[in-house]
């Protein structure tokens, strides 16, 4: 390590590795935003969105249910068999919408969805349904996991808000989501009724509760980040009094926090790198917390830090590899590959990973070590920030004081599950925050099939 890289790393670690005081500021900031979101009506950029789901499964439910999971990349329609005792079996039809479908007329898009539903019911999972259900003489209940903003007004009612993730469907904004589905099903002669709409985090929490009924948080740490938890209905002031009074005292409702859009400069330790990335994004000032830590952004943050090292002659001999100066050209996947590859021939592997860039001079082992260390610092901050969301949700529910029982978190998402050492780093950050005794009680468990199983369970609970 040269003297310059030493100095740069000291500066980077000081800015990126968060102190206890900085973490405390973030956790407090989140708690304040929970409070504010609980009383602010869910319009526009809403947070703390009520799901109208007031029950978690017990794990004993049985039967076959339909679910639909639409995210940024794939549409999955599933027949979910709840086998009891926390066991499930899923049969699915999966398709990726084309760019034309994502940006075309809403009707065409919903017709395309209805075709996939028909394919599942009449072909792929035909044997799981009764002849009446296959023929359309008996109604099938469908749970929809919609990973886009919805102004939800009931368990199966909600208005479509602006969709992100590459979707710009025409004539859908402001429309009732259930109505759009039902019209398409009718056009295809399908007897399917939408019985629940849910965010992917609510799906994760419900799906995990099926295998562990004591789950109290559902957290997605993937391309994006977000979390759900049960809140006492009496605390959800944004629901009008008449609605709140309908629920028996003490009832809890699952809330989609949309924690991804939390965060202001007042409490997030935004660095020059964060600010530079935000400025170059097509939605600046939006999702500040998510931009510091989720899979969509870690690669770009790392690239920007590396550019700084290059400019200071501390990496690649001070020469920018051709293509490396292109924004968003360094995906988070490359960081995973660098961090994972601890033992193999580092030089060969770097060339393989960074093959798309053109280097004047082959990178040295020193370059590889420096780039990998930058990845480690950027991803460690990401783990610390993830632990802040968990800590704030534990505090919001008073889980540490309530009992001595384990605190169960259903975790889902590629960044958490597949980024090397991410699980350990989140655990370490929680241990540093809570101390060994309490952090030993926090169980971060992988929640499988949140969208499909969660959708099916809510469809069942709701119908
Ligand atoms: C979306 C959330 C979603 C999260 C995880 C965020 O970007 O706004 O609605 O739950 O990603 O998929």
GROMACS .gro file of C-alpha atoms and ligand atoms in nm:
model
  475
    1UNK     CA    1   0.000   0.000   0.000
    2UNK     CA    2   0.145   0.335  -0.095
    3UNK     CA    3   0.136   0.638   0.126
    4UNK     CA    4  -0.130   0.800  -0.094
    5UNK     CA    5  -0.360   0.499  -0.085
    6UNK     CA    6  -0.311   0.482   0.292
    7UNK     CA    7  -0.428   0.841   0.326
    8UNK     CA    8  -0.722   0.782   0.089
    9UNK     CA    9  -0.832   0.472   0.279
   10UNK     CA   10  -0.813   0.652   0.611
   11UNK     CA   11  -1.040   0.924   0.469
   12UNK     CA   12  -1.276   0.670   0.311
   13UNK     CA   13  -1.308   0.467   0.631
   14UNK     CA   14  -1.370   0.780   0.833
   15UNK     CA   15  -1.651   0.883   0.601
   16UNK     CA   16  -1.803   0.544   0.526
   17UNK     CA   17  -1.765   0.332   0.839
   18UNK     CA   18  -2.032   0.471   1.067
   19UNK     CA   19  -1.969   0.550   1.429
   20UNK     CA   20  -2.212   0.465   1.704
   21UNK     CA   21  -2.317   0.831   1.721
   22UNK     CA   22  -2.395   0.835   1.350
   23UNK     CA   23  -2.594   0.512   1.379
   24UNK     CA   24  -2.787   0.658   1.674
   25UNK     CA   25  -2.876   0.962   1.467
   26UNK     CA   26  -3.008   0.740   1.186
   27UNK     CA   27  -3.212   0.515   1.416
   28UNK     CA   28  -3.364   0.824   1.582
   29UNK     CA   29  -3.432   0.975   1.240
   30UNK     CA   30  -3.615   0.659   1.136
   31UNK     CA   31  -3.821   0.657   1.457
   32UNK     CA   32  -3.925   1.019   1.390
   33UNK     CA   33  -4.021   0.931   1.034
   34UNK     CA   34  -4.231   0.635   1.157
   35UNK     CA   35  -4.420   0.877   1.381
   36UNK     CA   36  -4.474   1.127   1.101
   37UNK     CA   37  -4.576   0.863   0.846
   38UNK     CA   38  -4.832   0.713   1.086
   39UNK     CA   39  -5.028   1.037   1.078
   40UNK     CA   40  -4.967   1.160   0.722
   41UNK     CA   41  -5.228   1.045   0.467
   42UNK     CA   42  -5.096   0.792   0.212
   43UNK     CA   43  -5.083   1.003  -0.100
   44UNK     CA   44  -4.802   1.064  -0.347
   45UNK     CA   45  -4.473   0.958  -0.193
   46UNK     CA   46  -4.636   0.776   0.093
   47UNK     CA   47  -4.466   0.594   0.379
   48UNK     CA   48  -4.618   0.374   0.653
   49UNK     CA   49  -4.882   0.238   0.415
   50UNK     CA   50  -5.153   0.027   0.585
   51UNK     CA   51  -5.200  -0.317   0.427
   52UNK     CA   52  -5.537  -0.389   0.592
   53UNK     CA   53  -5.394  -0.730   0.682
   54UNK     CA   54  -5.457  -0.780   1.054
   55UNK     CA   55  -5.374  -1.145   1.088
   56UNK     CA   56  -5.060  -1.349   1.055
   57UNK     CA   57  -5.089  -1.715   0.955
   58UNK     CA   58  -5.043  -1.987   1.215
   59UNK     CA   59  -4.861  -2.230   0.986
   60UNK     CA   60  -5.152  -2.476   1.003
   61UNK     CA   61  -5.347  -2.338   0.707
   62UNK     CA   62  -5.396  -2.575   0.415
   63UNK     CA   63  -5.532  -2.556   0.060
   64UNK     CA   64  -5.426  -2.440  -0.285
   65UNK     CA   65  -5.428  -2.067  -0.363
   66UNK     CA   66  -5.339  -1.845  -0.654
   67UNK     CA   67  -5.091  -1.561  -0.637
   68UNK     CA   68  -4.938  -1.311  -0.875
   69UNK     CA   69  -4.606  -1.141  -0.817
   70UNK     CA   70  -4.505  -0.847  -1.035
   71UNK     CA   71  -4.164  -0.688  -0.981
   72UNK     CA   72  -3.928  -0.488  -1.199
   73UNK     CA   73  -3.812  -0.789  -1.399
   74UNK     CA   74  -4.055  -1.078  -1.381
   75UNK     CA   75  -4.420  -1.169  -1.362
   76UNK     CA   76  -4.481  -1.488  -1.168
   77UNK     CA   77  -4.821  -1.654  -1.139
   78UNK     CA   78  -4.821  -1.934  -0.883
   79UNK     CA   79  -5.040  -2.210  -0.754
   80UNK     CA   80  -4.933  -2.231  -0.391
   81UNK     CA   81  -5.012  -2.548  -0.200
   82UNK     CA   82  -5.021  -2.483   0.172
   83UNK     CA   83  -4.949  -2.825   0.322
   84UNK     CA   84  -4.976  -2.729   0.691
   85UNK     CA   85  -4.700  -2.743   0.952
   86UNK     CA   86  -4.530  -2.451   0.775
   87UNK     CA   87  -4.471  -2.644   0.452
   88UNK     CA   88  -4.553  -2.519   0.102
   89UNK     CA   89  -4.520  -2.632  -0.259
   90UNK     CA   90  -4.520  -2.381  -0.544
   91UNK     CA   91  -4.592  -2.437  -0.913
   92UNK     CA   92  -4.541  -2.126  -1.121
   93UNK     CA   93  -4.558  -1.969  -1.464
   94UNK     CA   94  -4.288  -1.703  -1.507
   95UNK     CA   95  -4.257  -1.445  -1.785
   96UNK     CA   96  -4.055  -1.125  -1.829
   97UNK     CA   97  -4.249  -0.832  -1.976
   98UNK     CA   98  -4.089  -0.680  -2.287
   99UNK     CA   99  -4.003  -0.310  -2.302
  100UNK     CA  100  -4.305  -0.261  -2.535
  101UNK     CA  101  -4.538  -0.416  -2.277
  102UNK     CA  102  -4.389  -0.209  -1.991
  103UNK     CA  103  -4.437   0.115  -2.180
  104UNK     CA  104  -4.751   0.041  -2.383
  105UNK     CA  105  -5.126   0.063  -2.317
  106UNK     CA  106  -5.242  -0.058  -1.976
  107UNK     CA  107  -5.515  -0.284  -2.125
  108UNK     CA  108  -5.262  -0.473  -2.335
  109UNK     CA  109  -5.040  -0.524  -2.032
  110UNK     CA  110  -5.326  -0.656  -1.815
  111UNK     CA  111  -5.440  -0.885  -2.103
  112UNK     CA  112  -5.086  -1.025  -2.113
  113UNK     CA  113  -5.110  -1.093  -1.736
  114UNK     CA  114  -5.451  -1.261  -1.783
  115UNK     CA  115  -5.299  -1.491  -2.048
  116UNK     CA  116  -5.034  -1.602  -1.798
  117UNK     CA  117  -5.303  -1.666  -1.533
  118UNK     CA  118  -5.496  -1.876  -1.785
  119UNK     CA  119  -5.178  -2.070  -1.874
  120UNK     CA  120  -5.128  -2.162  -1.507
  121UNK     CA  121  -5.488  -2.262  -1.436
  122UNK     CA  122  -5.562  -2.452  -1.756
  123UNK     CA  123  -5.223  -2.602  -1.839
  124UNK     CA  124  -4.937  -2.595  -1.588
  125UNK     CA  125  -5.126  -2.645  -1.260
  126UNK     CA  126  -5.453  -2.782  -1.403
  127UNK     CA  127  -5.431  -3.093  -1.182
  128UNK     CA  128  -5.432  -2.877  -0.868
  129UNK     CA  129  -5.770  -2.717  -0.937
  130UNK     CA  130  -6.122  -2.864  -0.951
  131UNK     CA  131  -6.282  -2.916  -1.298
  132UNK     CA  132  -6.526  -2.634  -1.207
  133UNK     CA  133  -6.239  -2.395  -1.131
  134UNK     CA  134  -6.057  -2.488  -1.454
  135UNK     CA  135  -6.377  -2.440  -1.655
  136UNK     CA  136  -6.444  -2.104  -1.488
  137UNK     CA  137  -6.763  -2.221  -1.314
  138UNK     CA  138  -6.616  -2.167  -0.966
  139UNK     CA  139  -6.432  -1.852  -0.858
  140UNK     CA  140  -6.061  -1.860  -0.775
  141UNK     CA  141  -5.918  -1.607  -0.525
  142UNK     CA  142  -5.597  -1.430  -0.627
  143UNK     CA  143  -5.344  -1.249  -0.406
  144UNK     CA  144  -5.142  -0.985  -0.591
  145UNK     CA  145  -4.794  -0.887  -0.477
  146UNK     CA  146  -4.742  -0.550  -0.644
  147UNK     CA  147  -4.392  -0.410  -0.586
  148UNK     CA  148  -4.492  -0.062  -0.699
  149UNK     CA  149  -4.658   0.224  -0.516
  150UNK     CA  150  -5.030   0.183  -0.452
  151UNK     CA  151  -5.258   0.409  -0.252
  152UNK     CA  152  -5.419   0.119  -0.068
  153UNK     CA  153  -5.771   0.172   0.065
  154UNK     CA  154  -5.863  -0.183   0.156
  155UNK     CA  155  -5.710  -0.531   0.155
  156UNK     CA  156  -5.805  -0.574  -0.213
  157UNK     CA  157  -5.850  -0.212  -0.319
  158UNK     CA  158  -5.595   0.045  -0.423
  159UNK     CA  159  -5.522   0.318  -0.673
  160UNK     CA  160  -5.227   0.274  -0.905
  161UNK     CA  161  -4.969   0.548  -0.844
  162UNK     CA  162  -4.670   0.626  -1.065
  163UNK     CA  163  -4.479   0.305  -1.135
  164UNK     CA  164  -4.097   0.300  -1.127
  165UNK     CA  165  -3.858   0.022  -1.233
  166UNK     CA  166  -3.894   0.095  -1.605
  167UNK     CA  167  -4.276   0.085  -1.617
  168UNK     CA  168  -4.464   0.371  -1.784
  169UNK     CA  169  -4.798   0.204  -1.863
  170UNK     CA  170  -5.048   0.430  -2.040
  171UNK     CA  171  -5.390   0.503  -1.888
  172UNK     CA  172  -5.326   0.329  -1.558
  173UNK     CA  173  -5.220   0.602  -1.311
  174UNK     CA  174  -5.513   0.686  -1.084
  175UNK     CA  175  -5.707   0.372  -1.187
  176UNK     CA  176  -5.831   0.111  -0.944
  177UNK     CA  177  -5.587  -0.181  -0.957
  178UNK     CA  178  -5.853  -0.447  -0.888
  179UNK     CA  179  -6.075  -0.303  -1.161
  180UNK     CA  180  -5.793  -0.321  -1.420
  181UNK     CA  181  -5.737  -0.688  -1.331
  182UNK     CA  182  -6.106  -0.781  -1.329
  183UNK     CA  183  -6.170  -0.621  -1.669
  184UNK     CA  184  -5.884  -0.818  -1.822
  185UNK     CA  185  -6.002  -1.143  -1.659
  186UNK     CA  186  -6.350  -1.080  -1.793
  187UNK     CA  187  -6.221  -1.021  -2.145
  188UNK     CA  188  -6.050  -1.363  -2.125
  189UNK     CA  189  -6.350  -1.537  -1.964
  190UNK     CA  190  -6.156  -1.614  -1.645
  191UNK     CA  191  -6.344  -1.651  -1.317
  192UNK     CA  192  -6.071  -1.506  -1.093
  193UNK     CA  193  -6.126  -1.251  -0.820
  194UNK     CA  194  -5.856  -1.033  -0.673
  195UNK     CA  195  -5.885  -1.081  -0.299
  196UNK     CA  196  -5.570  -0.910  -0.177
  197UNK     CA  197  -5.307  -0.656  -0.284
  198UNK     CA  198  -4.977  -0.649  -0.099
  199UNK     CA  199  -4.630  -0.497  -0.111
  200UNK     CA  200  -4.340  -0.746  -0.137
  201UNK     CA  201  -4.229  -0.671   0.222
  202UNK     CA  202  -4.576  -0.752   0.359
  203UNK     CA  203  -4.562  -1.073   0.151
  204UNK     CA  204  -4.222  -1.157   0.300
  205UNK     CA  205  -4.345  -1.107   0.656
  206UNK     CA  206  -4.661  -1.313   0.602
  207UNK     CA  207  -4.477  -1.589   0.413
  208UNK     CA  208  -4.218  -1.612   0.688
  209UNK     CA  209  -4.483  -1.613   0.959
  210UNK     CA  210  -4.620  -1.930   0.800
  211UNK     CA  211  -4.296  -2.110   0.890
  212UNK     CA  212  -4.230  -1.906   1.205
  213UNK     CA  213  -4.545  -1.746   1.351
  214UNK     CA  214  -4.336  -1.528   1.585
  215UNK     CA  215  -4.196  -1.318   1.294
  216UNK     CA  216  -4.217  -0.944   1.366
  217UNK     CA  217  -4.033  -0.785   1.071
  218UNK     CA  218  -4.025  -0.859   0.697
  219UNK     CA  219  -3.723  -0.699   0.530
  220UNK     CA  220  -3.624  -0.693   0.164
  221UNK     CA  221  -3.259  -0.614   0.094
  222UNK     CA  222  -3.221  -0.657  -0.279
  223UNK     CA  223  -3.202  -0.415  -0.574
  224UNK     CA  224  -3.418  -0.198  -0.349
  225UNK     CA  225  -3.472  -0.204   0.026
  226UNK     CA  226  -3.790  -0.189   0.234
  227UNK     CA  227  -3.953  -0.336   0.544
  228UNK     CA  228  -4.292  -0.422   0.694
  229UNK     CA  229  -4.403  -0.483   1.054
  230UNK     CA  230  -4.726  -0.510   1.257
  231UNK     CA  231  -4.841  -0.182   1.416
  232UNK     CA  232  -5.130  -0.131   1.660
  233UNK     CA  233  -5.429   0.001   1.462
  234UNK     CA  234  -5.487   0.266   1.731
  235UNK     CA  235  -5.143   0.414   1.644
  236UNK     CA  236  -5.220   0.438   1.271
  237UNK     CA  237  -5.368   0.786   1.301
  238UNK     CA  238  -5.378   0.829   0.922
  239UNK     CA  239  -5.671   0.585   0.914
  240UNK     CA  240  -5.987   0.777   0.999
  241UNK     CA  241  -6.137   0.716   1.341
  242UNK     CA  242  -6.436   0.528   1.204
  243UNK     CA  243  -6.204   0.277   1.032
  244UNK     CA  244  -5.985   0.242   1.343
  245UNK     CA  245  -6.286   0.184   1.565
  246UNK     CA  246  -6.397  -0.110   1.353
  247UNK     CA  247  -6.105  -0.316   1.481
  248UNK     CA  248  -6.111  -0.468   1.832
  249UNK     CA  249  -5.874  -0.297   2.079
  250UNK     CA  250  -5.516  -0.418   2.049
  251UNK     CA  251  -5.552  -0.532   1.685
  252UNK     CA  252  -5.231  -0.501   1.483
  253UNK     CA  253  -5.215  -0.425   1.111
  254UNK     CA  254  -4.917  -0.494   0.887
  255UNK     CA  255  -4.761  -0.171   0.761
  256UNK     CA  256  -4.543  -0.125   0.455
  257UNK     CA  257  -4.297   0.132   0.586
  258UNK     CA  258  -4.147   0.225   0.244
  259UNK     CA  259  -3.833   0.292   0.447
  260UNK     CA  260  -3.651   0.310   0.112
  261UNK     CA  261  -3.768   0.670   0.070
  262UNK     CA  262  -3.678   0.770   0.426
  263UNK     CA  263  -3.385   0.994   0.499
  264UNK     CA  264  -3.284   1.356   0.488
  265UNK     CA  265  -2.947   1.524   0.492
  266UNK     CA  266  -3.020   1.613   0.853
  267UNK     CA  267  -2.953   1.262   0.979
  268UNK     CA  268  -2.807   1.055   0.694
  269UNK     CA  269  -2.426   1.086   0.680
  270UNK     CA  270  -2.423   1.156   0.306
  271UNK     CA  271  -2.071   1.177   0.162
  272UNK     CA  272  -1.957   1.366  -0.148
  273UNK     CA  273  -1.974   1.033  -0.330
  274UNK     CA  274  -2.342   0.986  -0.231
  275UNK     CA  275  -2.424   1.339  -0.337
  276UNK     CA  276  -2.245   1.299  -0.671
  277UNK     CA  277  -2.433   0.975  -0.745
  278UNK     CA  278  -2.766   1.127  -0.645
  279UNK     CA  279  -2.706   1.422  -0.874
  280UNK     CA  280  -2.646   1.196  -1.173
  281UNK     CA  281  -2.961   0.988  -1.104
  282UNK     CA  282  -3.282   1.049  -1.299
  283UNK     CA  283  -3.474   1.090  -0.970
  284UNK     CA  284  -3.245   1.303  -0.751
  285UNK     CA  285  -3.331   1.351  -0.381
  286UNK     CA  286  -3.558   1.047  -0.401
  287UNK     CA  287  -3.490   0.731  -0.192
  288UNK     CA  288  -3.179   0.875  -0.025
  289UNK     CA  289  -3.147   0.588   0.223
  290UNK     CA  290  -3.195   0.321  -0.043
  291UNK     CA  291  -2.935   0.489  -0.264
  292UNK     CA  292  -2.670   0.454   0.010
  293UNK     CA  293  -2.710   0.082   0.055
  294UNK     CA  294  -2.915  -0.130  -0.187
  295UNK     CA  295  -2.796  -0.351  -0.471
  296UNK     CA  296  -2.893  -0.107  -0.743
  297UNK     CA  297  -2.640   0.149  -0.617
  298UNK     CA  298  -2.343  -0.020  -0.443
  299UNK     CA  299  -2.157  -0.077  -0.771
  300UNK     CA  300  -2.187   0.285  -0.879
  301UNK     CA  301  -2.076   0.411  -0.535
  302UNK     CA  302  -1.773   0.182  -0.556
  303UNK     CA  303  -1.692   0.301  -0.909
  304UNK     CA  304  -1.703   0.664  -0.795
  305UNK     CA  305  -1.470   0.592  -0.501
  306UNK     CA  306  -1.234   0.402  -0.733
  307UNK     CA  307  -1.232   0.698  -0.976
  308UNK     CA  308  -1.116   0.913  -0.687
  309UNK     CA  309  -0.829   0.671  -0.616
  310UNK     CA  310  -0.733   0.670  -0.985
  311UNK     CA  311  -0.731   1.048  -0.998
  312UNK     CA  312  -0.493   1.047  -0.702
  313UNK     CA  313  -0.259   0.796  -0.871
  314UNK     CA  314  -0.347   0.532  -0.611
  315UNK     CA  315  -0.508   0.279  -0.850
  316UNK     CA  316  -0.438   0.146  -1.202
  317UNK     CA  317  -0.128   0.366  -1.224
  318UNK     CA  318  -0.348   0.671  -1.230
  319UNK     CA  319  -0.500   0.571  -1.566
  320UNK     CA  320  -0.876   0.538  -1.608
  321UNK     CA  321  -0.945   0.209  -1.788
  322UNK     CA  322  -1.145   0.265  -2.105
  323UNK     CA  323  -1.515   0.246  -2.021
  324UNK     CA  324  -1.461   0.273  -1.643
  325UNK     CA  325  -1.556   0.641  -1.648
  326UNK     CA  326  -1.899   0.548  -1.784
  327UNK     CA  327  -2.169   0.604  -1.517
  328UNK     CA  328  -2.340   0.289  -1.383
  329UNK     CA  329  -2.096   0.067  -1.577
  330UNK     CA  330  -1.981  -0.119  -1.263
  331UNK     CA  331  -2.264  -0.341  -1.134
  332UNK     CA  332  -2.281  -0.465  -0.774
  333UNK     CA  333  -2.227  -0.816  -0.914
  334UNK     CA  334  -1.860  -0.723  -0.979
  335UNK     CA  335  -1.816  -0.629  -0.615
  336UNK     CA  336  -1.957  -0.968  -0.510
  337UNK     CA  337  -1.718  -1.142  -0.746
  338UNK     CA  338  -1.418  -0.949  -0.614
  339UNK     CA  339  -1.504  -1.006  -0.250
  340UNK     CA  340  -1.588  -1.372  -0.304
  341UNK     CA  341  -1.267  -1.455  -0.484
  342UNK     CA  342  -1.030  -1.468  -0.187
  343UNK     CA  343  -0.805  -1.755  -0.282
  344UNK     CA  344  -0.798  -1.807  -0.657
  345UNK     CA  345  -0.554  -1.631  -0.886
  346UNK     CA  346  -0.663  -1.274  -0.819
  347UNK     CA  347  -0.507  -1.131  -1.131
  348UNK     CA  348  -0.679  -1.371  -1.368
  349UNK     CA  349  -1.008  -1.325  -1.188
  350UNK     CA  350  -0.989  -0.947  -1.201
  351UNK     CA  351  -0.936  -0.962  -1.576
  352UNK     CA  352  -1.238  -1.189  -1.605
  353UNK     CA  353  -1.454  -0.965  -1.388
  354UNK     CA  354  -1.337  -0.642  -1.540
  355UNK     CA  355  -1.303  -0.781  -1.893
  356UNK     CA  356  -1.533  -0.521  -2.039
  357UNK     CA  357  -1.294  -0.237  -1.954
  358UNK     CA  358  -0.981  -0.178  -2.155
  359UNK     CA  359  -0.664  -0.144  -1.945
  360UNK     CA  360  -0.350   0.017  -2.089
  361UNK     CA  361  -0.150  -0.186  -1.839
  362UNK     CA  362  -0.262  -0.511  -1.679
  363UNK     CA  363  -0.384  -0.436  -1.325
  364UNK     CA  364  -0.146  -0.551  -1.054
  365UNK     CA  365  -0.227  -0.762  -0.750
  366UNK     CA  366  -0.199  -0.438  -0.556
  367UNK     CA  367  -0.476  -0.285  -0.774
  368UNK     CA  368  -0.697  -0.586  -0.707
  369UNK     CA  369  -0.638  -0.557  -0.334
  370UNK     CA  370  -0.722  -0.187  -0.338
  371UNK     CA  371  -1.041  -0.230  -0.541
  372UNK     CA  372  -1.154  -0.520  -0.321
  373UNK     CA  373  -1.090  -0.316  -0.007
  374UNK     CA  374  -1.306  -0.033  -0.148
  375UNK     CA  375  -1.584  -0.289  -0.211
  376UNK     CA  376  -1.552  -0.410   0.146
  377UNK     CA  377  -1.586  -0.061   0.290
  378UNK     CA  378  -1.884   0.035   0.072
  379UNK     CA  379  -2.067  -0.290   0.147
  380UNK     CA  380  -1.989  -0.276   0.518
  381UNK     CA  381  -2.161   0.064   0.535
  382UNK     CA  382  -2.455  -0.094   0.352
  383UNK     CA  383  -2.476  -0.365   0.621
  384UNK     CA  384  -2.458  -0.101   0.896
  385UNK     CA  385  -2.741   0.094   0.732
  386UNK     CA  386  -2.949  -0.224   0.699
  387UNK     CA  387  -2.898  -0.286   1.070
  388UNK     CA  388  -3.033   0.065   1.142
  389UNK     CA  389  -3.366  -0.028   0.982
  390UNK     CA  390  -3.381  -0.348   1.188
  391UNK     CA  391  -3.285  -0.164   1.509
  392UNK     CA  392  -3.547   0.107   1.451
  393UNK     CA  393  -3.821  -0.150   1.383
  394UNK     CA  394  -3.727  -0.347   1.695
  395UNK     CA  395  -3.739  -0.027   1.899
  396UNK     CA  396  -4.067   0.089   1.743
  397UNK     CA  397  -4.228  -0.236   1.859
  398UNK     CA  398  -4.055  -0.239   2.199
  399UNK     CA  399  -3.944  -0.596   2.127
  400UNK     CA  400  -3.640  -0.592   2.352
  401UNK     CA  401  -3.839  -0.495   2.660
  402UNK     CA  402  -4.157  -0.689   2.583
  403UNK     CA  403  -4.014  -1.032   2.658
  404UNK     CA  404  -3.697  -1.236   2.655
  405UNK     CA  405  -3.808  -1.427   2.349
  406UNK     CA  406  -3.612  -1.438   2.025
  407UNK     CA  407  -3.685  -1.155   1.782
  408UNK     CA  408  -3.763  -1.304   1.440
  409UNK     CA  409  -3.691  -1.113   1.120
  410UNK     CA  410  -3.787  -1.263   0.781
  411UNK     CA  411  -3.514  -1.149   0.538
  412UNK     CA  412  -3.530  -1.170   0.163
  413UNK     CA  413  -3.332  -1.033  -0.127
  414UNK     CA  414  -3.030  -1.085  -0.346
  415UNK     CA  415  -2.801  -0.833  -0.173
  416UNK     CA  416  -2.857  -0.991   0.167
  417UNK     CA  417  -2.860  -1.351   0.048
  418UNK     CA  418  -2.587  -1.353  -0.218
  419UNK     CA  419  -2.343  -1.070  -0.148
  420UNK     CA  420  -2.044  -1.238   0.024
  421UNK     CA  421  -2.027  -1.183   0.400
  422UNK     CA  422  -2.332  -0.952   0.399
  423UNK     CA  423  -2.519  -1.167   0.652
  424UNK     CA  424  -2.217  -1.167   0.886
  425UNK     CA  425  -2.172  -0.792   0.844
  426UNK     CA  426  -2.536  -0.717   0.929
  427UNK     CA  427  -2.507  -0.946   1.233
  428UNK     CA  428  -2.187  -0.775   1.342
  429UNK     CA  429  -2.347  -0.432   1.309
  430UNK     CA  430  -2.643  -0.547   1.521
  431UNK     CA  431  -2.406  -0.690   1.781
  432UNK     CA  432  -2.220  -0.361   1.799
  433UNK     CA  433  -2.547  -0.173   1.835
  434UNK     CA  434  -2.735  -0.394   2.081
  435UNK     CA  435  -2.451  -0.578   2.257
  436UNK     CA  436  -2.405  -0.955   2.256
  437UNK     CA  437  -2.690  -1.050   2.488
  438UNK     CA  438  -2.968  -0.881   2.293
  439UNK     CA  439  -2.824  -0.933   1.946
  440UNK     CA  440  -2.805  -1.307   2.020
  441UNK     CA  441  -3.185  -1.297   2.044
  442UNK     CA  442  -3.225  -1.143   1.698
  443UNK     CA  443  -3.279  -1.414   1.440
  444UNK     CA  444  -3.238  -1.305   1.079
  445UNK     CA  445  -3.403  -1.588   0.891
  446UNK     CA  446  -3.425  -1.622   0.513
  447UNK     CA  447  -3.788  -1.588   0.403
  448UNK     CA  448  -3.845  -1.782   0.085
  449UNK     CA  449  -4.094  -1.700  -0.190
  450UNK     CA  450  -4.229  -1.388  -0.017
  451UNK     CA  451  -4.426  -1.271  -0.319
  452UNK     CA  452  -4.592  -1.596  -0.416
  453UNK     CA  453  -4.643  -1.761  -0.078
  454UNK     CA  454  -4.726  -1.430   0.094
  455UNK     CA  455  -4.975  -1.345  -0.182
  456UNK     CA  456  -5.144  -1.684  -0.153
  457UNK     CA  457  -5.162  -1.663   0.227
  458UNK     CA  458  -5.315  -1.318   0.224
  459UNK     CA  459  -5.561  -1.424  -0.046
  460UNK     CA  460  -5.661  -1.708   0.182
  461UNK     CA  461  -5.677  -1.501   0.501
  462UNK     CA  462  -5.880  -1.235   0.322
  463UNK     CA  463  -6.132  -1.460   0.147
  464LIG     C1  464  -3.987  -0.004  -0.360
  464LIG     C2  465  -4.064  -0.076  -0.252
  464LIG     C3  466  -4.019  -0.223  -0.249
  464LIG     C4  467  -3.868  -0.229  -0.234
  464LIG     C5  468  -3.817  -0.372  -0.234
  464LIG     C6  469  -3.838  -0.020  -0.336
  464LIG     O1  470  -3.762   0.046  -0.433
  464LIG     O2  471  -4.022   0.135  -0.358
  464LIG     O3  472  -4.204  -0.069  -0.272
  464LIG     O4  473  -4.082  -0.286  -0.142
  464LIG     O5  474  -3.805  -0.158  -0.340
  464LIG     O6  475  -3.848  -0.439  -0.352
   0.00000   0.00000   0.00000
